[in-house]
Amino acid sequence: MKEKLRACAAQIDEALAAVTCGEDLKQFHARFLGKGGVITALMKELGSYPKEERPAVGQMINSFKEEVLARFKAMESEVALREMQAKYERESVDITMPGVAHSVGALHPTSLIRAKLCEVFAGMGFRIYEGREIEDDYHNFTALNTPKDHPARDKQDTFYIEDDVMLRTHTSPGQIHCLETMKPPFKVVMPGKVFRCDDDATHAPMFHQIEGLVIDRHVTLCDLQGLLDTLAKAMFTDDTKTRFRPSYFPFTEPSVEVDVSCCECGGTGEGCRLCKGTGWIEILGGGVVNRRVIANCGLDPDEWTGLAFGAGLDRIGMLKYGINNIHLLYDGDKSVLRQFKK
Amino acid sequence: MLLPISWLRTLVDLEGIDNDTIEKSLFSCGLEVEERALFVGDVQGVVVGELLSVCKMENSEHLQICRVNCGTYGEDIQIVTGASNIKAGDRVPVALHGATVYGKEGKVVTIKNGKLLGTPSNGMLCSGEELGIDDDWYEGAGVYGILILAPDAPIGADVREVLELNDEVWDISVTANLPHCQSVWGIARELSALLNREAQEPVLDYTATAEGKENISVTVEAPDLCPRYIAHYVKDIRIAPSPCWMRRRLILTGHKPINTVVDITNYVLTELGQPMHAFDLSTLAGEKIVVRRARDGEPITTLDEHEFRLTEENLVICDAEKPVALAGVMGGLNSEIRPDTSEVLFECAKFMRDNIRRTSRALGQSSDSSRRYEKGVDEYTTERAIARALHLVQELKCGTVTTTHVDCRAAAPVPTVITTTFEKINGVLGIEVPRREIISILERMNYDVIAVDDLITVTAPGYREDIEDYPDLAEDVIKMYGYEHITPRLMEGSAITAGGYSLLQSQTLAAKEALVRQGFFELINYSFYSEEELALLRLPEGDPRLNAVRIENPLSEKYGIMRTTLIPSLLGIVSHNGKRGHEDGRFFELANIFTPSGKKGVLPTERQTLTLALWGKEESFFTAKGALEALGDTFGLTFTYERGAEPFLHPGATARVFLGGEEIGILGQVSYECVADFEILGGVFLCELNYEALSAHFPELIRYTPIPKFPSVTRDLALVADEQVSCGEITEVIRSACKSVTEVRLFDVYRSEQIGAGKKSMAFGLTFTPTGDTPLSGEAVDKFVEKILKSLAYRLQIAIR
């Protein structure tokens, strides 16, 4: 039997060396380890041995079989590894070829600014109120202390629907709606579309503003500057500064125009075209809510004080993104819109 | 308003303060200098030259060759001129190479050395017109030809010096709350308070030196529109040009000098801010003035020869018979000052701001006077202005001031008195301005101040009709004290409030983000468009979308109506992008559409609408539908569809979109006709949804549903159906046949000869989910399938393949 096993081992060595793939392995298994295989045939010969020799011979064949099986398993792993490697090689890709695109769009730049400002104010306890685009005279003007034929109406060339109905010229009517419906103290910002009869290189007949209103017991001009300082820093950079100067809005007293240090030259003004050398750019207006407005809305102006402010969203966006023409915001050109991915 | 700095400096002591500082000071008072311009500032590089010789050019009829001595600029410069009014020895303005002067129609031209008919000419001799001036500025500047300067004009000197052109004129923007700053004196007064410098009010004294006329009368029938009317009679009028100083100040402030009487009214208007008018008394029937509302249809012809038909809204100044002036706006042609006018009635009145504004707007007629009245004129100044005008009459010796002075007032003006506390004033500001500083500021601003402890009582100066309450005082104080003292502070004493987006606002952002992730670009379009754009949708008469809110005064028909659907805007954008070289794109807009209320005074309805447009080779009805479904899936919503029709959509590829049984929008391919009308290449697919109906289905809160204990089982079914049978119908039948079916997914459709004409094979993947506590056995699922097939065969004549 030893001889036979030795001869068999030689065959196995030869056969294993020839194995290159899974198919070869299968054949190897069938030839040596299968039911009709060489080793099984040797097992069957066991009966021809004397009874007392059988255990030893059987033992010999068994351990031979186990050894072959172990070698088979080892070869099986080796082949699997080799095949996997070949598969990887076959599937190797040119990683410089373009990706299969699932393209992503973008929000409108004015939406981005609007969302950013709303977040900043939300963090300071402001709710967000979205008003109407068509307003009546009372909310757009009269309740804001701008009665008919008031000279302040001049600056706001109005689109009329009928005598006392118009496209809102500013987001300020939102102040009146909030004062009428919200219970003080409250803080609210009101972003939205506004309309004025103006269409030239720097004006579009529709643009966006954001209005802010704080109603509380003791708010002051210092609080207003604190709020607007926070806004300016959030919108531009941490070292952005704000400056107040007197202005006039019928619905605030005192009223201020708010300049922020120029985002282009950092406030130095030197040779800066954006701020025309002044170091400041005008982006906001605001003030302490006029006592008449508070009284108009049924609150006691001796108990409640208010702050109001308004800014142009398109203008802030144009400054922040370096857009030089407001009409680009409304042309809907893909070449423009795709530049505003977050 | 235009402010000549030389004039300003005569009214307030600004010694040692340069113009930049003045500008900064004005800025801090809220008076923004919009432009600082040098008077005829384009005249540069023109010097005085003496003509050494003037001789005719040989080959020209009218050209002359001059040799000019310009001192340091060249002692013998040859210049060719076409003018004939010059001779050797004259001193004239010479524009040298590089100089700029005014050419035809006021255009700025640069002078260069050159040749005229072959003769070198190294500059140009200038006329008054080329220097931007005429006789009103400088005697002789109006002559046709070259301006001959005084014989002692220094050779080589800049003509700007010689002609006294070096005056800065600033354009100042005055906000509506500062009508008292609408004059040179008004601004001087403000600067005086800010800089604590002495101001010198223009001299107001005059003496009536002659008896007047007893019969001159003034009646104000509309005291509500004219609270104050002062008239003063001046006789022995001498109509002549005003003196040079007055003419120059008028020119600097944009007025054309006319004659003594008219110039005085314009001068007072500019100096004090009070509009005035002068009537030729001989033209006033009955020597009578009546201030009344016009009668409907009453005619008037104004000084500029415009004729108007008036209404009761307009205020007129009449004599005994007829209107002679449109109050506050313009005098009548019938009563104007003429060269032979010998008696004048000066008018100095306060007309109500709003009425003048309305009249000016309604008639489209405005003037310096009306612009001033529209901002508001105060009675305090009215009283002073008449005195100032009479003083000027005497100074100019252009008439005899009589004793006839008629003053009509509705009621004596009541001074504004405010009693408040320092604490309240500082409470507005948020800082502690020291009491003595507050008192000092208010006194400098001409308030009368009485302060006892924290209490302060002030009387506002007569010209401050804008002062109402303590916040006005706070504003005046901080203007003068300086806004730089305000320090940013963040709501230290205020209530904490809960802020942030509402649920719907957050969901709207999420909806937009969901679309962006699918490749959509957000658009913002104007809320209005034109009827023509809307008409491209071919909506039939009676379609509600044709009932648009109309803008009364649109910028143009392009923006004539408020949108009733966003679709034309989006198709316009697709078209625009196509023309800009793009070939595809996904766009969405979320915006309001507008519906008229149909009732006067009731505001139109505004409804949020979401519209998607998908354009390009890769897009189809199903990519559009997929985009919509992905949007719905963001909120766990599933839409259902029914075949629909729209005049601008493909009749075979249009679906009505339903959510929870409610129709919320439309989905489809844009028709070929409509695509062509919008000049779009390639297919466009649209979806327009009522966003308010859609968002009403967004989940208010998320509740967890326990997942099934046992796994789901899937089965695939290949069905053969008639061509007309829709996927939706099959799905519906499957679902209603078996409640355990939780998903029906079509994954293949094909047609072949084998299946037969008019038939299609559809492969569905069904998911069965166990509902109870027991797993689904194979037999149970077999039973379900059997039931489903029976139902399909019965209801839709469908067989399994």
PDB file of N, CA, C and O in Angstrom, chain B residues 518-568:
ATOM      1  N   GLN B 518     -32.092  67.397  -6.834  1.00  0.00           N
ATOM      2  CA  GLN B 518     -32.415  66.739  -8.097  1.00  0.00           C
ATOM      3  C   GLN B 518     -31.987  67.558  -9.300  1.00  0.00           C
ATOM      4  O   GLN B 518     -32.425  67.313 -10.410  1.00  0.00           O
ATOM      5  N   GLY B 519     -31.158  68.532  -9.073  1.00  0.00           N
ATOM      6  CA  GLY B 519     -30.591  69.272 -10.201  1.00  0.00           C
ATOM      7  C   GLY B 519     -31.355  70.516 -10.603  1.00  0.00           C
ATOM      8  O   GLY B 519     -31.069  71.105 -11.639  1.00  0.00           O
ATOM      9  N   PHE B 520     -32.319  70.925  -9.788  1.00  0.00           N
ATOM     10  CA  PHE B 520     -33.101  72.110 -10.152  1.00  0.00           C
ATOM     11  C   PHE B 520     -32.408  73.387  -9.678  1.00  0.00           C
ATOM     12  O   PHE B 520     -31.830  73.417  -8.592  1.00  0.00           O
ATOM     13  N   PHE B 521     -32.501  74.435 -10.510  1.00  0.00           N
ATOM     14  CA  PHE B 521     -32.049  75.765 -10.115  1.00  0.00           C
ATOM     15  C   PHE B 521     -33.268  76.586  -9.740  1.00  0.00           C
ATOM     16  O   PHE B 521     -34.266  76.589 -10.468  1.00  0.00           O
ATOM     17  N   GLU B 522     -33.146  77.283  -8.631  1.00  0.00           N
ATOM     18  CA  GLU B 522     -34.265  78.125  -8.209  1.00  0.00           C
ATOM     19  C   GLU B 522     -34.264  79.424  -9.012  1.00  0.00           C
ATOM     20  O   GLU B 522     -33.229  80.038  -9.222  1.00  0.00           O
ATOM     21  N   LEU B 523     -35.454  79.842  -9.414  1.00  0.00           N
ATOM     22  CA  LEU B 523     -35.600  81.115 -10.127  1.00  0.00           C
ATOM     23  C   LEU B 523     -36.387  82.075  -9.266  1.00  0.00           C
ATOM     24  O   LEU B 523     -37.227  81.665  -8.463  1.00  0.00           O
ATOM     25  N   ILE B 524     -36.086  83.359  -9.437  1.00  0.00           N
ATOM     26  CA  ILE B 524     -36.996  84.386  -8.923  1.00  0.00           C
ATOM     27  C   ILE B 524     -37.314  85.278 -10.118  1.00  0.00           C
ATOM     28  O   ILE B 524     -36.416  85.853 -10.724  1.00  0.00           O
ATOM     29  N   ASN B 525     -38.574  85.305 -10.485  1.00  0.00           N
ATOM     30  CA  ASN B 525     -39.007  86.160 -11.593  1.00  0.00           C
ATOM     31  C   ASN B 525     -39.870  87.291 -11.047  1.00  0.00           C
ATOM     32  O   ASN B 525     -40.363  87.215  -9.924  1.00  0.00           O
ATOM     33  N   TYR B 526     -40.029  88.326 -11.850  1.00  0.00           N
ATOM     34  CA  TYR B 526     -40.909  89.415 -11.447  1.00  0.00           C
ATOM     35  C   TYR B 526     -42.321  88.882 -11.231  1.00  0.00           C
ATOM     36  O   TYR B 526     -42.737  87.929 -11.887  1.00  0.00           O
ATOM     37  N   SER B 527     -43.042  89.495 -10.334  1.00  0.00           N
ATOM     38  CA  SER B 527     -44.414  89.054 -10.047  1.00  0.00           C
ATOM     39  C   SER B 527     -45.381  89.467 -11.147  1.00  0.00           C
ATOM     40  O   SER B 527     -46.549  89.144 -11.094  1.00  0.00           O
ATOM     41  N   PHE B 528     -44.877  90.244 -12.107  1.00  0.00           N
ATOM     42  CA  PHE B 528     -45.761  90.652 -13.202  1.00  0.00           C
ATOM     43  C   PHE B 528     -45.148  90.251 -14.536  1.00  0.00           C
ATOM     44  O   PHE B 528     -43.955  90.022 -14.638  1.00  0.00           O
ATOM     45  N   TYR B 529     -46.008  90.122 -15.527  1.00  0.00           N
ATOM     46  CA  TYR B 529     -45.548  89.912 -16.888  1.00  0.00           C
ATOM     47  C   TYR B 529     -46.554  90.544 -17.835  1.00  0.00           C
ATOM     48  O   TYR B 529     -47.418  91.316 -17.403  1.00  0.00           O
ATOM     49  N   SER B 530     -46.435  90.229 -19.126  1.00  0.00           N
ATOM     50  CA  SER B 530     -47.316  90.913 -20.067  1.00  0.00           C
ATOM     51  C   SER B 530     -48.471  90.006 -20.461  1.00  0.00           C
ATOM     52  O   SER B 530     -48.394  88.782 -20.344  1.00  0.00           O
ATOM     53  N   GLU B 531     -49.524  90.613 -20.933  1.00  0.00           N
ATOM     54  CA  GLU B 531     -50.662  89.833 -21.434  1.00  0.00           C
ATOM     55  C   GLU B 531     -50.231  88.964 -22.601  1.00  0.00           C
ATOM     56  O   GLU B 531     -50.733  87.866 -22.778  1.00  0.00           O
ATOM     57  N   GLU B 532     -49.295  89.483 -23.412  1.00  0.00           N
ATOM     58  CA  GLU B 532     -48.821  88.726 -24.578  1.00  0.00           C
ATOM     59  C   GLU B 532     -48.184  87.410 -24.139  1.00  0.00           C
ATOM     60  O   GLU B 532     -48.408  86.378 -24.733  1.00  0.00           O
ATOM     61  N   GLU B 533     -47.344  87.484 -23.083  1.00  0.00           N
ATOM     62  CA  GLU B 533     -46.696  86.256 -22.603  1.00  0.00           C
ATOM     63  C   GLU B 533     -47.741  85.232 -22.167  1.00  0.00           C
ATOM     64  O   GLU B 533     -47.638  84.047 -22.477  1.00  0.00           O
ATOM     65  N   LEU B 534     -48.738  85.727 -21.430  1.00  0.00           N
ATOM     66  CA  LEU B 534     -49.784  84.824 -20.946  1.00  0.00           C
ATOM     67  C   LEU B 534     -50.564  84.246 -22.123  1.00  0.00           C
ATOM     68  O   LEU B 534     -50.940  83.071 -22.129  1.00  0.00           O
ATOM     69  N   ALA B 535     -50.754  85.091 -23.157  1.00  0.00           N
ATOM     70  CA  ALA B 535     -51.544  84.646 -24.312  1.00  0.00           C
ATOM     71  C   ALA B 535     -50.885  83.476 -25.032  1.00  0.00           C
ATOM     72  O   ALA B 535     -51.562  82.675 -25.680  1.00  0.00           O
ATOM     73  N   LEU B 536     -49.557  83.349 -24.897  1.00  0.00           N
ATOM     74  CA  LEU B 536     -48.859  82.244 -25.566  1.00  0.00           C
ATOM     75  C   LEU B 536     -49.309  80.880 -25.040  1.00  0.00           C
ATOM     76  O   LEU B 536     -49.064  79.861 -25.668  1.00  0.00           O
ATOM     77  N   LEU B 537     -49.974  80.871 -23.888  1.00  0.00           N
ATOM     78  CA  LEU B 537     -50.467  79.586 -23.363  1.00  0.00           C
ATOM     79  C   LEU B 537     -51.764  79.169 -24.052  1.00  0.00           C
ATOM     80  O   LEU B 537     -52.276  78.086 -23.813  1.00  0.00           O
ATOM     81  N   ARG B 538     -52.316  80.030 -24.913  1.00  0.00           N
ATOM     82  CA  ARG B 538     -53.520  79.715 -25.683  1.00  0.00           C
ATOM     83  C   ARG B 538     -54.692  79.332 -24.784  1.00  0.00           C
ATOM     84  O   ARG B 538     -55.474  78.423 -25.113  1.00  0.00           O
ATOM     85  N   LEU B 539     -54.815  79.987 -23.649  1.00  0.00           N
ATOM     86  CA  LEU B 539     -55.918  79.641 -22.753  1.00  0.00           C
ATOM     87  C   LEU B 539     -57.227  80.094 -23.394  1.00  0.00           C
ATOM     88  O   LEU B 539     -57.280  81.172 -23.986  1.00  0.00           O
ATOM     89  N   PRO B 540     -58.255  79.270 -23.299  1.00  0.00           N
ATOM     90  CA  PRO B 540     -59.529  79.654 -23.925  1.00  0.00           C
ATOM     91  C   PRO B 540     -60.224  80.747 -23.123  1.00  0.00           C
ATOM     92  O   PRO B 540     -59.993  80.887 -21.923  1.00  0.00           O
ATOM     93  N   GLU B 541     -61.061  81.500 -23.809  1.00  0.00           N
ATOM     94  CA  GLU B 541     -61.833  82.542 -23.142  1.00  0.00           C
ATOM     95  C   GLU B 541     -62.557  81.941 -21.949  1.00  0.00           C
ATOM     96  O   GLU B 541     -63.083  80.827 -22.038  1.00  0.00           O
ATOM     97  N   GLY B 542     -62.558  82.653 -20.847  1.00  0.00           N
ATOM     98  CA  GLY B 542     -63.238  82.133 -19.665  1.00  0.00           C
ATOM     99  C   GLY B 542     -62.312  81.372 -18.737  1.00  0.00           C
ATOM    100  O   GLY B 542     -62.693  81.061 -17.606  1.00  0.00           O
ATOM    101  N   ASP B 543     -61.108  81.039 -19.186  1.00  0.00           N
ATOM    102  CA  ASP B 543     -60.165  80.351 -18.302  1.00  0.00           C
ATOM    103  C   ASP B 543     -59.835  81.304 -17.146  1.00  0.00           C
ATOM    104  O   ASP B 543     -59.524  82.477 -17.370  1.00  0.00           O
ATOM    105  N   PRO B 544     -59.907  80.827 -15.902  1.00  0.00           N
ATOM    106  CA  PRO B 544     -59.694  81.739 -14.761  1.00  0.00           C
ATOM    107  C   PRO B 544     -58.317  82.403 -14.801  1.00  0.00           C
ATOM    108  O   PRO B 544     -58.138  83.496 -14.247  1.00  0.00           O
ATOM    109  N   ARG B 545     -57.362  81.762 -15.452  1.00  0.00           N
ATOM    110  CA  ARG B 545     -56.024  82.344 -15.475  1.00  0.00           C
ATOM    111  C   ARG B 545     -55.932  83.597 -16.351  1.00  0.00           C
ATOM    112  O   ARG B 545     -54.943  84.308 -16.313  1.00  0.00           O
ATOM    113  N   LEU B 546     -56.978  83.833 -17.134  1.00  0.00           N
ATOM    114  CA  LEU B 546     -56.979  85.065 -17.934  1.00  0.00           C
ATOM    115  C   LEU B 546     -57.485  86.265 -17.128  1.00  0.00           C
ATOM    116  O   LEU B 546     -57.373  87.398 -17.532  1.00  0.00           O
ATOM    117  N   ASN B 547     -58.063  85.954 -15.959  1.00  0.00           N
ATOM    118  CA  ASN B 547     -58.595  87.013 -15.106  1.00  0.00           C
ATOM    119  C   ASN B 547     -57.481  87.504 -14.180  1.00  0.00           C
ATOM    120  O   ASN B 547     -57.323  87.028 -13.063  1.00  0.00           O
ATOM    121  N   ALA B 548     -56.684  88.440 -14.678  1.00  0.00           N
ATOM    122  CA  ALA B 548     -55.491  88.847 -13.945  1.00  0.00           C
ATOM    123  C   ALA B 548     -55.691  90.181 -13.247  1.00  0.00           C
ATOM    124  O   ALA B 548     -56.491  91.005 -13.670  1.00  0.00           O
ATOM    125  N   VAL B 549     -54.913  90.355 -12.160  1.00  0.00           N
ATOM    126  CA  VAL B 549     -54.869  91.649 -11.490  1.00  0.00           C
ATOM    127  C   VAL B 549     -54.032  92.575 -12.372  1.00  0.00           C
ATOM    128  O   VAL B 549     -52.934  92.230 -12.785  1.00  0.00           O
ATOM    129  N   ARG B 550     -54.593  93.733 -12.666  1.00  0.00           N
ATOM    130  CA  ARG B 550     -53.964  94.647 -13.603  1.00  0.00           C
ATOM    131  C   ARG B 550     -53.253  95.766 -12.846  1.00  0.00           C
ATOM    132  O   ARG B 550     -53.760  96.276 -11.855  1.00  0.00           O
ATOM    133  N   ILE B 551     -52.071  96.145 -13.314  1.00  0.00           N
ATOM    134  CA  ILE B 551     -51.372  97.287 -12.704  1.00  0.00           C
ATOM    135  C   ILE B 551     -51.834  98.549 -13.424  1.00  0.00           C
ATOM    136  O   ILE B 551     -51.827  98.607 -14.653  1.00  0.00           O
ATOM    137  N   GLU B 552     -52.260  99.536 -12.625  1.00  0.00           N
ATOM    138  CA  GLU B 552     -52.786 100.780 -13.207  1.00  0.00           C
ATOM    139  C   GLU B 552     -51.720 101.544 -13.974  1.00  0.00           C
ATOM    140  O   GLU B 552     -51.981 102.129 -15.004  1.00  0.00           O
ATOM    141  N   ASN B 553     -50.521 101.587 -13.407  1.00  0.00           N
ATOM    142  CA  ASN B 553     -49.457 102.414 -13.988  1.00  0.00           C
ATOM    143  C   ASN B 553     -48.192 101.582 -14.215  1.00  0.00           C
ATOM    144  O   ASN B 553     -47.173 101.806 -13.579  1.00  0.00           O
ATOM    145  N   PRO B 554     -48.276 100.577 -15.093  1.00  0.00           N
ATOM    146  CA  PRO B 554     -47.091  99.721 -15.279  1.00  0.00           C
ATOM    147  C   PRO B 554     -45.961 100.508 -15.938  1.00  0.00           C
ATOM    148  O   PRO B 554     -46.208 101.513 -16.607  1.00  0.00           O
ATOM    149  N   LEU B 555     -44.731 100.040 -15.730  1.00  0.00           N
ATOM    150  CA  LEU B 555     -43.588 100.676 -16.385  1.00  0.00           C
ATOM    151  C   LEU B 555     -43.733 100.557 -17.889  1.00  0.00           C
ATOM    152  O   LEU B 555     -43.380 101.439 -18.643  1.00  0.00           O
ATOM    153  N   SER B 556     -44.228  99.387 -18.324  1.00  0.00           N
ATOM    154  CA  SER B 556     -44.536  99.210 -19.735  1.00  0.00           C
ATOM    155  C   SER B 556     -45.496  98.030 -19.800  1.00  0.00           C
ATOM    156  O   SER B 556     -45.720  97.354 -18.797  1.00  0.00           O
ATOM    157  N   GLU B 557     -46.036  97.785 -20.987  1.00  0.00           N
ATOM    158  CA  GLU B 557     -46.977  96.665 -21.116  1.00  0.00           C
ATOM    159  C   GLU B 557     -46.298  95.341 -20.799  1.00  0.00           C
ATOM    160  O   GLU B 557     -46.942  94.348 -20.478  1.00  0.00           O
ATOM    161  N   LYS B 558     -44.969  95.349 -20.883  1.00  0.00           N
ATOM    162  CA  LYS B 558     -44.187  94.154 -20.548  1.00  0.00           C
ATOM    163  C   LYS B 558     -44.501  93.676 -19.136  1.00  0.00           C
ATOM    164  O   LYS B 558     -44.372  92.508 -18.818  1.00  0.00           O
ATOM    165  N   TYR B 559     -44.837  94.630 -18.257  1.00  0.00           N
ATOM    166  CA  TYR B 559     -45.107  94.306 -16.861  1.00  0.00           C
ATOM    167  C   TYR B 559     -46.515  94.747 -16.489  1.00  0.00           C
ATOM    168  O   TYR B 559     -46.715  95.417 -15.483  1.00  0.00           O
ATOM    169  N   GLY B 560     -47.502  94.398 -17.340  1.00  0.00           N
ATOM    170  CA  GLY B 560     -48.825  94.977 -17.170  1.00  0.00           C
ATOM    171  C   GLY B 560     -49.743  94.261 -16.193  1.00  0.00           C
ATOM    172  O   GLY B 560     -50.619  94.878 -15.616  1.00  0.00           O
ATOM    173  N   ILE B 561     -49.564  92.929 -16.048  1.00  0.00           N
ATOM    174  CA  ILE B 561     -50.505  92.189 -15.201  1.00  0.00           C
ATOM    175  C   ILE B 561     -49.751  91.334 -14.194  1.00  0.00           C
ATOM    176  O   ILE B 561     -48.620  90.927 -14.425  1.00  0.00           O
ATOM    177  N   MET B 562     -50.410  91.073 -13.077  1.00  0.00           N
ATOM    178  CA  MET B 562     -49.828  90.192 -12.070  1.00  0.00           C
ATOM    179  C   MET B 562     -50.000  88.751 -12.549  1.00  0.00           C
ATOM    180  O   MET B 562     -50.999  88.408 -13.181  1.00  0.00           O
ATOM    181  N   ARG B 563     -49.049  87.909 -12.205  1.00  0.00           N
ATOM    182  CA  ARG B 563     -49.067  86.543 -12.732  1.00  0.00           C
ATOM    183  C   ARG B 563     -50.267  85.741 -12.215  1.00  0.00           C
ATOM    184  O   ARG B 563     -50.610  85.829 -11.037  1.00  0.00           O
ATOM    185  N   THR B 564     -50.858  84.971 -13.094  1.00  0.00           N
ATOM    186  CA  THR B 564     -51.925  84.049 -12.689  1.00  0.00           C
ATOM    187  C   THR B 564     -51.431  82.611 -12.773  1.00  0.00           C
ATOM    188  O   THR B 564     -52.103  81.691 -12.322  1.00  0.00           O
ATOM    189  N   THR B 565     -50.304  82.422 -13.396  1.00  0.00           N
ATOM    190  CA  THR B 565     -49.617  81.132 -13.445  1.00  0.00           C
ATOM    191  C   THR B 565     -48.149  81.466 -13.659  1.00  0.00           C
ATOM    192  O   THR B 565     -47.826  82.482 -14.280  1.00  0.00           O
ATOM    193  N   LEU B 566     -47.257  80.633 -13.145  1.00  0.00           N
ATOM    194  CA  LEU B 566     -45.829  80.929 -13.299  1.00  0.00           C
ATOM    195  C   LEU B 566     -45.283  80.376 -14.612  1.00  0.00           C
ATOM    196  O   LEU B 566     -44.137  80.624 -14.967  1.00  0.00           O
ATOM    197  N   ILE B 567     -46.126  79.605 -15.326  1.00  0.00           N
ATOM    198  CA  ILE B 567     -45.614  78.873 -16.491  1.00  0.00           C
ATOM    199  C   ILE B 567     -44.985  79.778 -17.555  1.00  0.00           C
ATOM    200  O   ILE B 567     -43.875  79.484 -18.009  1.00  0.00           O
ATOM    201  N   PRO B 568     -45.629  80.886 -17.949  1.00  0.00           N
ATOM    202  CA  PRO B 568     -44.973  81.726 -18.976  1.00  0.00           C
ATOM    203  C   PRO B 568     -43.589  82.214 -18.533  1.00  0.00           C
ATOM    204  O   PRO B 568     -42.673  82.285 -19.335  1.00  0.00           O
TER     205      PRO B 568
END
